[in-house]
């Protein structure tokens, strides 16, 4: 906030200084006639007194009169000059010849000097010297204090705006991070009250839409399961009959398709369940090496290629860590299954625990993931279009589910390049 305030102050000061210099100049130029007549009126008394002093004495003593008047009027300056003096313009000379006073304006439209003709040749000039330094300083310090008072007013006015804008910003960030219940709670009396109200209405709409979408996905997935189970059961019954080999093969193909559909529905249900903010993650303290071992054990049977080697590297200052075992295991199983599908020979699982949290990474020596796709692969149903990806036959939901499972616990899941040459998935859980 102070940066904004400083900028505002600098802009105000620069504008104020420019305005203080330019605006009076323009106004004086525009109303020069009025300024001249006003100053002439103001100085008429001085002038007639000075001229009378000269007229009372003979011309030969005018030099003495000048000296006396200069002493009396100091610091104002009194000069006796000739009418044809070069410092007078021809127009000024004409006025003086007509016995009219000639005035020149200085700063702020105040009189700088005034000249009056004494006879056909001599003129007396009264000049006002520039302000002394201390007076100038006082004037500028007055301006600085006015600026400071303006700044104090600005601060007073800006503070509630700033506070409300910060609240709006943090609510937008919360909403972006998936906290759909976040609202600004800015009162309508605030100057940004209407903006905040529009924002809150938008947040309500988004929450409603996403909830409807999730509920629809949930309902459709549930509704699909019953007919799928019936179909599976019916096909199993049909397969138990005596059938010609070709029909049996066709029916077995259908059973495989139904199982695949059933798997998709299960994945969809897990995905939509993870989107439910009401489901809070558990916090169970686990012994990390045992936890990793149990996950590796659970996917061991799926290891099709016996030549694949899985290494585990534990670097734990603490051997226990509190996490949601079901969600974390789900995410790790997905990552390990992917690594098994895509690796050549080696998979490495690393675990590092520090006071701030726990980091687990799964490396493989496979084909890796192109850098520009490392974020997109976490989108639901997104699959890379490589021959190998098509052969693996997934739905593109595994990584989306894994990321949600970690985000539900306040953690993150990212894809990187692995030192083994393939992909690295880095999982982070805060303490
Ligand atoms: P799927 O179930 O189709 O594998 P995922 O969400 O698990 O879906 O993965 C999405 C895509 O990310 C996959 O289609 C694949 O292209 C890519 N991918 C995932 N893991 C790896 C990996 N270890 N190495 C290379 N590519 C990977």
Short mmCIF file of C-alpha atoms and ligand atoms in Angstrom, two decimals:
data_model
loop_
_atom_site.label_atom_id
_atom_site.label_comp_id
_atom_site.label_asym_id
_atom_site.label_seq_id
_atom_site.Cartn_x
_atom_site.Cartn_y
_atom_site.Cartn_z
CA UNK A 1 0.00 0.00 0.00
CA UNK A 2 2.82 2.39 0.87
CA UNK A 3 4.27 1.98 -2.63
CA UNK A 4 0.97 3.11 -4.14
CA UNK A 5 0.74 5.94 -1.65
CA UNK A 6 4.29 7.09 -2.45
CA UNK A 7 3.53 7.00 -6.18
CA UNK A 8 0.34 8.94 -5.61
CA UNK A 9 2.23 11.47 -3.47
CA UNK A 10 4.94 11.93 -6.12
CA UNK A 11 2.34 12.36 -8.86
CA UNK A 12 0.44 14.85 -6.68
CA UNK A 13 3.60 16.81 -5.83
CA UNK A 14 4.81 16.93 -9.46
CA UNK A 15 1.36 17.96 -10.68
CA UNK A 16 1.05 20.50 -7.87
CA UNK A 17 4.48 22.02 -8.68
CA UNK A 18 3.74 22.15 -12.41
CA UNK A 19 0.32 23.63 -11.75
CA UNK A 20 1.65 26.21 -9.31
CA UNK A 21 4.11 27.38 -11.97
CA UNK A 22 1.95 27.23 -15.09
CA UNK A 23 -1.57 28.08 -13.94
CA UNK A 24 -0.83 31.49 -12.33
CA UNK A 25 1.24 32.40 -15.40
CA UNK A 26 -1.64 31.55 -17.72
CA UNK A 27 -4.22 33.36 -15.57
CA UNK A 28 -2.05 36.49 -15.26
CA UNK A 29 -1.52 36.51 -19.02
CA UNK A 30 -5.22 36.11 -19.63
CA UNK A 31 -6.22 38.88 -17.17
CA UNK A 32 -3.13 41.06 -17.54
CA UNK A 33 -5.17 44.24 -17.97
CA UNK A 34 -6.97 43.75 -14.66
CA UNK A 35 -3.74 42.90 -12.84
CA UNK A 36 -2.06 46.04 -14.18
CA UNK A 37 -4.96 48.31 -13.22
CA UNK A 38 -5.20 46.70 -9.75
CA UNK A 39 -1.48 47.18 -9.05
CA UNK A 40 -1.60 50.74 -10.34
CA UNK A 41 -4.45 51.50 -7.94
CA UNK A 42 -2.49 49.94 -5.08
CA UNK A 43 0.67 51.92 -5.83
CA UNK A 44 -1.00 55.26 -6.60
CA UNK A 45 -0.47 56.61 -3.07
CA UNK A 46 3.29 55.77 -3.10
CA UNK A 47 3.77 57.28 -6.49
CA UNK A 48 2.07 60.56 -5.81
CA UNK A 49 3.99 60.90 -2.51
CA UNK A 50 7.31 60.25 -4.27
CA UNK A 51 6.52 62.57 -7.19
CA UNK A 52 5.44 65.33 -4.76
CA UNK A 53 8.75 64.97 -2.85
CA UNK A 54 10.64 65.63 -6.10
CA UNK A 55 8.38 68.50 -7.17
CA UNK A 56 8.91 70.22 -3.83
CA UNK A 57 12.67 70.49 -4.50
CA UNK A 58 14.47 72.21 -7.42
CA UNK A 59 15.74 69.92 -10.19
CA UNK A 60 19.38 70.38 -9.12
CA UNK A 61 18.63 68.68 -5.78
CA UNK A 62 16.78 65.69 -7.23
CA UNK A 63 19.83 63.50 -6.76
CA UNK A 64 19.73 64.28 -3.01
CA UNK A 65 15.97 63.62 -2.93
CA UNK A 66 16.60 60.24 -4.56
CA UNK A 67 19.21 59.32 -1.94
CA UNK A 68 16.91 60.36 0.91
CA UNK A 69 13.89 58.51 -0.51
CA UNK A 70 16.02 55.38 -1.21
CA UNK A 71 17.07 55.37 2.45
CA UNK A 72 13.48 55.86 3.63
CA UNK A 73 11.96 53.25 1.31
CA UNK A 74 14.69 50.57 1.66
CA UNK A 75 14.63 47.68 0.88
CA UNK A 76 12.47 49.06 -1.99
CA UNK A 77 14.71 50.73 -4.59
CA UNK A 78 14.26 54.31 -5.82
CA UNK A 79 16.05 55.27 -9.07
CA UNK A 80 16.09 58.50 -11.06
CA UNK A 81 16.29 57.66 -14.77
CA UNK A 82 16.15 59.35 -18.12
CA UNK A 83 13.03 58.84 -20.19
CA UNK A 84 15.03 57.62 -23.16
CA UNK A 85 16.71 54.96 -20.94
CA UNK A 86 17.20 51.69 -22.83
CA UNK A 87 15.38 49.72 -20.15
CA UNK A 88 12.05 51.30 -21.20
CA UNK A 89 10.31 49.92 -24.24
CA UNK A 90 9.01 52.36 -26.83
CA UNK A 91 5.44 51.77 -25.62
CA UNK A 92 6.48 52.50 -22.02
CA UNK A 93 8.27 55.66 -23.19
CA UNK A 94 5.10 56.77 -24.96
CA UNK A 95 3.04 56.30 -21.78
CA UNK A 96 5.61 58.18 -19.71
CA UNK A 97 5.59 61.06 -22.22
CA UNK A 98 1.81 61.23 -21.65
CA UNK A 99 2.58 61.39 -17.89
CA UNK A 100 1.01 58.05 -17.24
CA UNK A 101 2.65 55.59 -14.80
CA UNK A 102 4.29 52.43 -16.19
CA UNK A 103 4.04 49.26 -14.14
CA UNK A 104 5.72 45.86 -14.59
CA UNK A 105 4.36 42.70 -13.01
CA UNK A 106 6.50 40.01 -11.40
CA UNK A 107 5.75 36.72 -9.60
CA UNK A 108 2.08 35.97 -8.87
CA UNK A 109 1.03 39.16 -10.66
CA UNK A 110 2.50 41.42 -7.98
CA UNK A 111 4.17 44.69 -8.91
CA UNK A 112 7.89 44.41 -9.73
CA UNK A 113 8.47 48.09 -10.49
CA UNK A 114 6.50 51.23 -11.20
CA UNK A 115 7.83 54.32 -13.00
CA UNK A 116 6.38 57.87 -13.05
CA UNK A 117 7.54 60.78 -15.18
CA UNK A 118 8.75 63.82 -13.21
CA UNK A 119 9.13 66.11 -16.23
CA UNK A 120 9.80 65.69 -19.96
CA UNK A 121 13.15 63.97 -19.38
CA UNK A 122 13.33 62.40 -15.94
CA UNK A 123 11.53 59.45 -14.51
CA UNK A 124 11.47 58.02 -10.98
CA UNK A 125 11.34 54.26 -10.70
CA UNK A 126 10.31 52.33 -7.58
CA UNK A 127 11.37 48.63 -7.69
CA UNK A 128 10.46 45.80 -5.35
CA UNK A 129 13.52 43.52 -4.78
CA UNK A 130 13.14 39.70 -4.93
CA UNK A 131 12.00 37.99 -1.71
CA UNK A 132 14.84 37.16 0.73
CA UNK A 133 15.88 33.50 1.02
CA UNK A 134 14.23 32.87 4.40
CA UNK A 135 10.88 34.17 3.13
CA UNK A 136 11.21 31.93 0.07
CA UNK A 137 12.01 28.98 2.32
CA UNK A 138 8.97 29.73 4.48
CA UNK A 139 6.81 29.88 1.39
CA UNK A 140 8.08 26.50 0.10
CA UNK A 141 7.80 24.87 3.50
CA UNK A 142 4.19 26.01 3.52
CA UNK A 143 3.72 24.15 0.22
CA UNK A 144 5.39 21.02 1.57
CA UNK A 145 3.12 21.10 4.62
CA UNK A 146 0.07 21.52 2.38
CA UNK A 147 1.30 18.46 0.41
CA UNK A 148 1.72 16.50 3.66
CA UNK A 149 -1.82 17.45 4.75
CA UNK A 150 -3.09 16.27 1.35
CA UNK A 151 -1.18 13.03 1.75
CA UNK A 152 -2.66 12.46 5.21
CA UNK A 153 -6.15 12.98 3.73
CA UNK A 154 -5.35 10.58 0.89
CA UNK A 155 -4.11 7.98 3.36
CA UNK A 156 -7.25 8.35 5.43
CA UNK A 157 -9.40 7.95 2.29
CA UNK A 158 -7.33 5.17 0.74
CA UNK A 159 -7.03 2.86 3.77
CA UNK A 160 -10.53 1.33 3.72
CA UNK A 161 -10.40 1.05 -0.09
CA UNK A 162 -7.08 -0.71 0.13
CA UNK A 163 -8.29 -3.10 2.83
CA UNK A 164 -11.38 -4.02 0.77
CA UNK A 165 -9.35 -4.44 -2.43
CA UNK A 166 -6.92 -6.74 -0.59
CA UNK A 167 -9.89 -8.77 0.66
CA UNK A 168 -11.25 -9.01 -2.88
CA UNK A 169 -7.84 -10.14 -4.13
CA UNK A 170 -7.43 -12.85 -1.47
CA UNK A 171 -11.00 -14.09 -2.07
CA UNK A 172 -10.30 -14.35 -5.81
CA UNK A 173 -7.12 -16.31 -5.02
CA UNK A 174 -9.00 -18.65 -2.63
CA UNK A 175 -11.69 -19.21 -5.25
CA UNK A 176 -9.03 -19.94 -7.86
CA UNK A 177 -7.48 -22.54 -5.53
CA UNK A 178 -10.79 -24.37 -5.36
CA UNK A 179 -12.32 -22.96 -2.17
CA UNK A 180 -15.73 -22.41 -3.73
CA UNK A 181 -17.25 -21.19 -0.45
CA UNK A 182 -14.95 -18.13 -0.31
CA UNK A 183 -16.78 -14.77 -0.34
CA UNK A 184 -15.56 -11.21 0.10
CA UNK A 185 -17.96 -10.21 2.94
CA UNK A 186 -17.41 -6.57 1.97
CA UNK A 187 -20.35 -4.46 3.23
CA UNK A 188 -22.47 -2.63 0.61
CA UNK A 189 -21.53 0.68 2.30
CA UNK A 190 -17.92 0.25 1.10
CA UNK A 191 -16.91 2.25 -1.97
CA UNK A 192 -16.25 -1.01 -3.80
CA UNK A 193 -19.40 -2.58 -2.29
CA UNK A 194 -21.15 -2.96 -5.65
CA UNK A 195 -18.06 -4.52 -7.24
CA UNK A 196 -17.78 -6.93 -4.30
CA UNK A 197 -21.49 -7.79 -4.58
CA UNK A 198 -21.04 -8.64 -8.28
CA UNK A 199 -17.99 -10.73 -7.39
CA UNK A 200 -19.87 -12.62 -4.66
CA UNK A 201 -22.79 -13.28 -7.02
CA UNK A 202 -20.34 -14.61 -9.59
CA UNK A 203 -18.75 -16.85 -6.92
CA UNK A 204 -22.24 -18.13 -5.96
CA UNK A 205 -22.98 -18.91 -9.61
CA UNK A 206 -19.66 -20.70 -10.10
CA UNK A 207 -20.21 -22.74 -6.93
CA UNK A 208 -23.72 -23.65 -8.03
CA UNK A 209 -22.62 -24.60 -11.54
CA UNK A 210 -19.71 -26.73 -10.38
CA UNK A 211 -21.85 -28.45 -7.73
CA UNK A 212 -24.53 -29.17 -10.33
CA UNK A 213 -21.89 -30.54 -12.70
CA UNK A 214 -20.40 -32.74 -9.96
CA UNK A 215 -23.82 -33.99 -8.86
CA UNK A 216 -24.74 -34.76 -12.47
CA UNK A 217 -21.50 -36.67 -13.00
CA UNK A 218 -22.09 -38.54 -9.77
CA UNK A 219 -25.70 -39.37 -10.60
CA UNK A 220 -24.94 -40.49 -14.17
CA UNK A 221 -22.05 -42.67 -12.99
CA UNK A 222 -24.24 -44.28 -10.31
CA UNK A 223 -27.12 -44.83 -12.76
CA UNK A 224 -24.73 -46.42 -15.26
CA UNK A 225 -23.41 -48.95 -12.79
CA UNK A 226 -26.67 -50.89 -12.36
CA UNK A 227 -27.31 -51.66 -16.07
CA UNK A 228 -23.61 -52.41 -16.50
CA UNK A 229 -23.70 -54.94 -13.66
CA UNK A 230 -26.85 -56.47 -15.16
CA UNK A 231 -25.21 -56.70 -18.57
CA UNK A 232 -22.10 -58.26 -17.08
CA UNK A 233 -24.21 -60.77 -15.19
CA UNK A 234 -26.33 -61.54 -18.29
CA UNK A 235 -23.26 -62.07 -20.43
CA UNK A 236 -21.69 -64.31 -17.80
CA UNK A 237 -24.89 -66.41 -17.85
CA UNK A 238 -24.89 -66.53 -21.65
CA UNK A 239 -21.24 -67.60 -21.61
CA UNK A 240 -22.06 -70.52 -19.30
CA UNK A 241 -24.27 -72.03 -22.08
CA UNK A 242 -22.96 -74.29 -24.75
CA UNK A 243 -22.01 -71.89 -27.49
CA UNK A 244 -20.23 -72.11 -30.83
CA UNK A 245 -16.62 -70.89 -30.52
CA UNK A 246 -17.19 -67.76 -32.68
CA UNK A 247 -20.18 -66.60 -30.57
CA UNK A 248 -18.28 -67.29 -27.35
CA UNK A 249 -15.39 -65.16 -28.60
CA UNK A 250 -17.73 -62.32 -29.53
CA UNK A 251 -19.42 -62.49 -26.11
CA UNK A 252 -16.05 -62.47 -24.36
CA UNK A 253 -15.16 -59.34 -26.34
CA UNK A 254 -18.39 -57.75 -25.11
CA UNK A 255 -17.59 -58.71 -21.50
CA UNK A 256 -14.18 -56.99 -21.87
CA UNK A 257 -15.88 -53.83 -23.15
CA UNK A 258 -18.34 -53.85 -20.26
CA UNK A 259 -15.53 -54.29 -17.72
CA UNK A 260 -13.73 -51.36 -19.31
CA UNK A 261 -16.87 -49.23 -19.07
CA UNK A 262 -17.31 -50.28 -15.46
CA UNK A 263 -13.74 -49.25 -14.72
CA UNK A 264 -14.36 -45.85 -16.32
CA UNK A 265 -17.48 -45.36 -14.21
CA UNK A 266 -15.51 -46.26 -11.07
CA UNK A 267 -12.79 -43.78 -11.98
CA UNK A 268 -15.41 -41.10 -12.64
CA UNK A 269 -16.99 -41.75 -9.27
CA UNK A 270 -13.63 -41.44 -7.49
CA UNK A 271 -12.89 -38.23 -9.39
CA UNK A 272 -16.23 -36.66 -8.53
CA UNK A 273 -15.97 -37.79 -4.89
CA UNK A 274 -12.60 -36.04 -4.62
CA UNK A 275 -14.22 -32.83 -5.86
CA UNK A 276 -16.56 -32.80 -2.88
CA UNK A 277 -15.27 -30.15 -0.46
CA UNK A 278 -17.37 -31.61 2.37
CA UNK A 279 -15.12 -34.68 2.43
CA UNK A 280 -12.28 -33.70 4.70
CA UNK A 281 -9.04 -35.68 4.43
CA UNK A 282 -7.96 -37.89 7.32
CA UNK A 283 -4.69 -37.29 9.18
CA UNK A 284 -3.13 -40.61 10.20
CA UNK A 285 0.47 -40.96 11.29
CA UNK A 286 2.15 -43.68 9.21
CA UNK A 287 5.59 -45.24 9.29
CA UNK A 288 6.85 -44.16 5.89
CA UNK A 289 8.93 -47.16 4.80
CA UNK A 290 6.11 -49.55 5.77
CA UNK A 291 3.59 -47.37 3.95
CA UNK A 292 5.68 -47.31 0.73
CA UNK A 293 6.29 -51.07 1.02
CA UNK A 294 2.56 -51.76 1.30
CA UNK A 295 1.84 -49.66 -1.79
CA UNK A 296 4.57 -51.41 -3.78
CA UNK A 297 3.16 -54.74 -2.58
CA UNK A 298 -0.33 -53.80 -3.75
CA UNK A 299 0.82 -53.23 -7.35
CA UNK A 300 3.46 -55.95 -7.46
CA UNK A 301 1.15 -58.43 -9.17
CA UNK A 302 0.47 -55.97 -11.98
CA UNK A 303 4.17 -55.92 -12.90
CA UNK A 304 4.04 -57.62 -16.30
CA UNK A 305 7.72 -57.38 -17.13
CA UNK A 306 9.85 -59.21 -14.52
CA UNK A 307 12.96 -57.37 -15.72
CA UNK A 308 11.71 -54.06 -14.31
CA UNK A 309 13.65 -53.05 -11.19
CA UNK A 310 12.03 -50.84 -8.56
CA UNK A 311 14.42 -49.07 -6.15
CA UNK A 312 13.35 -47.19 -3.07
CA UNK A 313 15.51 -44.43 -1.56
CA UNK A 314 14.46 -43.14 1.85
CA UNK A 315 16.03 -39.97 3.24
CA UNK A 316 13.97 -39.29 6.32
CA UNK A 317 14.91 -37.21 9.34
CA UNK A 318 11.59 -38.45 10.78
CA UNK A 319 10.32 -41.94 10.03
CA UNK A 320 6.66 -41.06 10.68
CA UNK A 321 4.44 -38.64 8.85
CA UNK A 322 0.78 -37.67 9.19
CA UNK A 323 -1.19 -38.04 5.93
CA UNK A 324 -4.41 -39.43 4.51
CA UNK A 325 -3.32 -43.02 3.78
CA UNK A 326 -6.21 -43.79 1.41
CA UNK A 327 -5.80 -40.69 -0.76
CA UNK A 328 -1.98 -40.79 -0.78
CA UNK A 329 -1.91 -44.50 -1.60
CA UNK A 330 -4.38 -43.91 -4.43
CA UNK A 331 -2.17 -41.20 -5.93
CA UNK A 332 1.04 -43.21 -5.52
CA UNK A 333 -0.52 -46.34 -7.03
CA UNK A 334 -1.54 -44.35 -10.12
CA UNK A 335 1.95 -42.92 -10.46
CA UNK A 336 3.59 -46.33 -10.04
CA UNK A 337 1.20 -47.96 -12.53
CA UNK A 338 2.03 -45.25 -15.08
CA UNK A 339 5.77 -45.67 -14.40
CA UNK A 340 5.40 -49.44 -14.94
CA UNK A 341 3.63 -48.83 -18.24
CA UNK A 342 6.09 -46.31 -19.59
CA UNK A 343 9.50 -47.34 -18.18
CA UNK A 344 12.16 -49.34 -19.99
CA UNK A 345 13.66 -51.15 -17.01
CA UNK A 346 14.03 -48.91 -14.00
CA UNK A 347 11.71 -47.18 -11.56
CA UNK A 348 12.97 -45.28 -8.57
CA UNK A 349 10.86 -44.12 -5.64
CA UNK A 350 12.40 -41.45 -3.41
CA UNK A 351 11.11 -40.20 -0.06
CA UNK A 352 12.40 -37.17 1.82
CA UNK A 353 10.87 -35.83 5.01
CA UNK A 354 11.78 -32.56 6.65
CA UNK A 355 10.11 -30.32 9.22
CA UNK A 356 8.10 -28.53 6.51
CA UNK A 357 6.66 -31.61 4.87
CA UNK A 358 7.17 -34.79 2.93
CA UNK A 359 8.39 -35.12 -0.64
CA UNK A 360 7.93 -38.32 -2.62
CA UNK A 361 9.03 -38.73 -6.21
CA UNK A 362 8.56 -41.51 -8.73
CA UNK A 363 11.18 -41.64 -11.50
CA UNK A 364 11.30 -43.86 -14.56
CA UNK A 365 13.65 -44.32 -17.50
CA UNK A 366 10.89 -44.33 -20.13
CA UNK A 367 9.92 -41.94 -22.92
CA UNK A 368 9.22 -39.03 -20.55
CA UNK A 369 6.72 -36.22 -21.04
CA UNK A 370 7.38 -33.24 -23.35
CA UNK A 371 7.93 -30.05 -21.29
CA UNK A 372 4.93 -28.25 -22.84
CA UNK A 373 2.58 -31.10 -21.86
CA UNK A 374 3.65 -31.44 -18.22
CA UNK A 375 0.69 -29.41 -16.94
CA UNK A 376 -1.93 -30.58 -19.42
CA UNK A 377 -1.56 -34.26 -18.51
CA UNK A 378 -3.26 -33.46 -15.18
CA UNK A 379 -6.46 -32.41 -16.96
CA UNK A 380 -9.20 -35.06 -16.86
CA UNK A 381 -9.36 -37.21 -20.03
CA UNK A 382 -6.18 -35.67 -21.42
CA UNK A 383 -3.85 -38.25 -22.96
CA UNK A 384 -0.77 -37.70 -25.07
CA UNK A 385 -1.22 -38.89 -28.61
CA UNK A 386 1.79 -41.19 -28.92
CA UNK A 387 1.62 -44.73 -30.21
CA UNK A 388 2.59 -46.04 -26.78
CA UNK A 389 -0.09 -43.98 -25.03
CA UNK A 390 -2.78 -45.35 -27.28
CA UNK A 391 -1.60 -48.89 -26.52
CA UNK A 392 -1.81 -48.44 -22.73
CA UNK A 393 -5.60 -48.08 -22.88
CA UNK A 394 -6.17 -45.72 -19.92
CA UNK A 395 -8.89 -43.08 -19.75
CA UNK A 396 -6.69 -40.11 -18.94
CA UNK A 397 -8.19 -39.78 -15.45
CA UNK A 398 -5.40 -41.30 -13.34
CA UNK A 399 -3.24 -38.18 -12.98
CA UNK A 400 -6.25 -35.88 -12.51
CA UNK A 401 -7.38 -38.12 -9.63
CA UNK A 402 -3.86 -38.24 -8.16
CA UNK A 403 -3.50 -34.46 -8.21
CA UNK A 404 -6.90 -33.97 -6.58
CA UNK A 405 -6.06 -36.58 -3.93
CA UNK A 406 -3.00 -34.52 -2.97
CA UNK A 407 -4.60 -31.10 -3.28
CA UNK A 408 -7.36 -32.29 -0.94
CA UNK A 409 -4.58 -32.64 1.68
CA UNK A 410 -3.06 -29.24 0.85
CA UNK A 411 -0.26 -30.82 -1.21
CA UNK A 412 0.86 -30.66 -4.83
CA UNK A 413 1.73 -33.03 -7.66
CA UNK A 414 3.94 -31.95 -10.55
CA UNK A 415 5.62 -33.60 -13.53
CA UNK A 416 9.29 -33.00 -14.33
CA UNK A 417 12.12 -34.61 -16.26
CA UNK A 418 13.73 -37.51 -14.44
CA UNK A 419 17.51 -37.93 -14.01
CA UNK A 420 16.88 -41.53 -15.19
CA UNK A 421 15.85 -40.12 -18.58
CA UNK A 422 12.07 -40.52 -18.36
CA UNK A 423 9.40 -38.77 -16.30
CA UNK A 424 9.53 -37.69 -12.65
CA UNK A 425 6.34 -37.14 -10.69
CA UNK A 426 6.97 -35.09 -7.56
CA UNK A 427 4.48 -35.28 -4.77
CA UNK A 428 4.57 -32.79 -1.88
CA UNK A 429 2.60 -32.93 1.35
CA UNK A 430 2.95 -30.18 3.96
CA UNK A 431 3.32 -31.07 7.66
P1 LIG B 1 -4.01 -42.87 -18.31
O1 LIG B 1 -4.89 -43.59 -17.38
O2 LIG B 1 -4.54 -42.73 -19.68
O3 LIG B 1 -2.60 -43.31 -18.24
P2 LIG B 1 -3.13 -40.63 -16.79
O4 LIG B 1 -3.91 -39.45 -16.31
O5 LIG B 1 -2.56 -41.54 -15.78
O6 LIG B 1 -4.07 -41.39 -17.79
O7 LIG B 1 -1.98 -40.10 -17.72
C1 LIG B 1 -2.23 -39.13 -18.70
C2 LIG B 1 -1.15 -39.16 -19.78
O8 LIG B 1 0.11 -38.81 -19.20
C3 LIG B 1 -0.94 -40.53 -20.35
O9 LIG B 1 -1.76 -40.71 -21.47
C4 LIG B 1 0.51 -40.50 -20.75
O10 LIG B 1 0.63 -39.97 -22.06
C5 LIG B 1 1.15 -39.51 -19.83
N1 LIG B 1 1.97 -40.16 -18.77
C6 LIG B 1 1.57 -40.45 -17.51
N2 LIG B 1 2.58 -41.01 -16.81
C7 LIG B 1 3.62 -41.08 -17.66
C8 LIG B 1 4.99 -41.57 -17.54
N3 LIG B 1 5.45 -42.08 -16.39
N4 LIG B 1 5.80 -41.48 -18.62
C9 LIG B 1 5.34 -40.94 -19.77
N5 LIG B 1 4.10 -40.45 -19.95
C10 LIG B 1 3.25 -40.52 -18.92
#
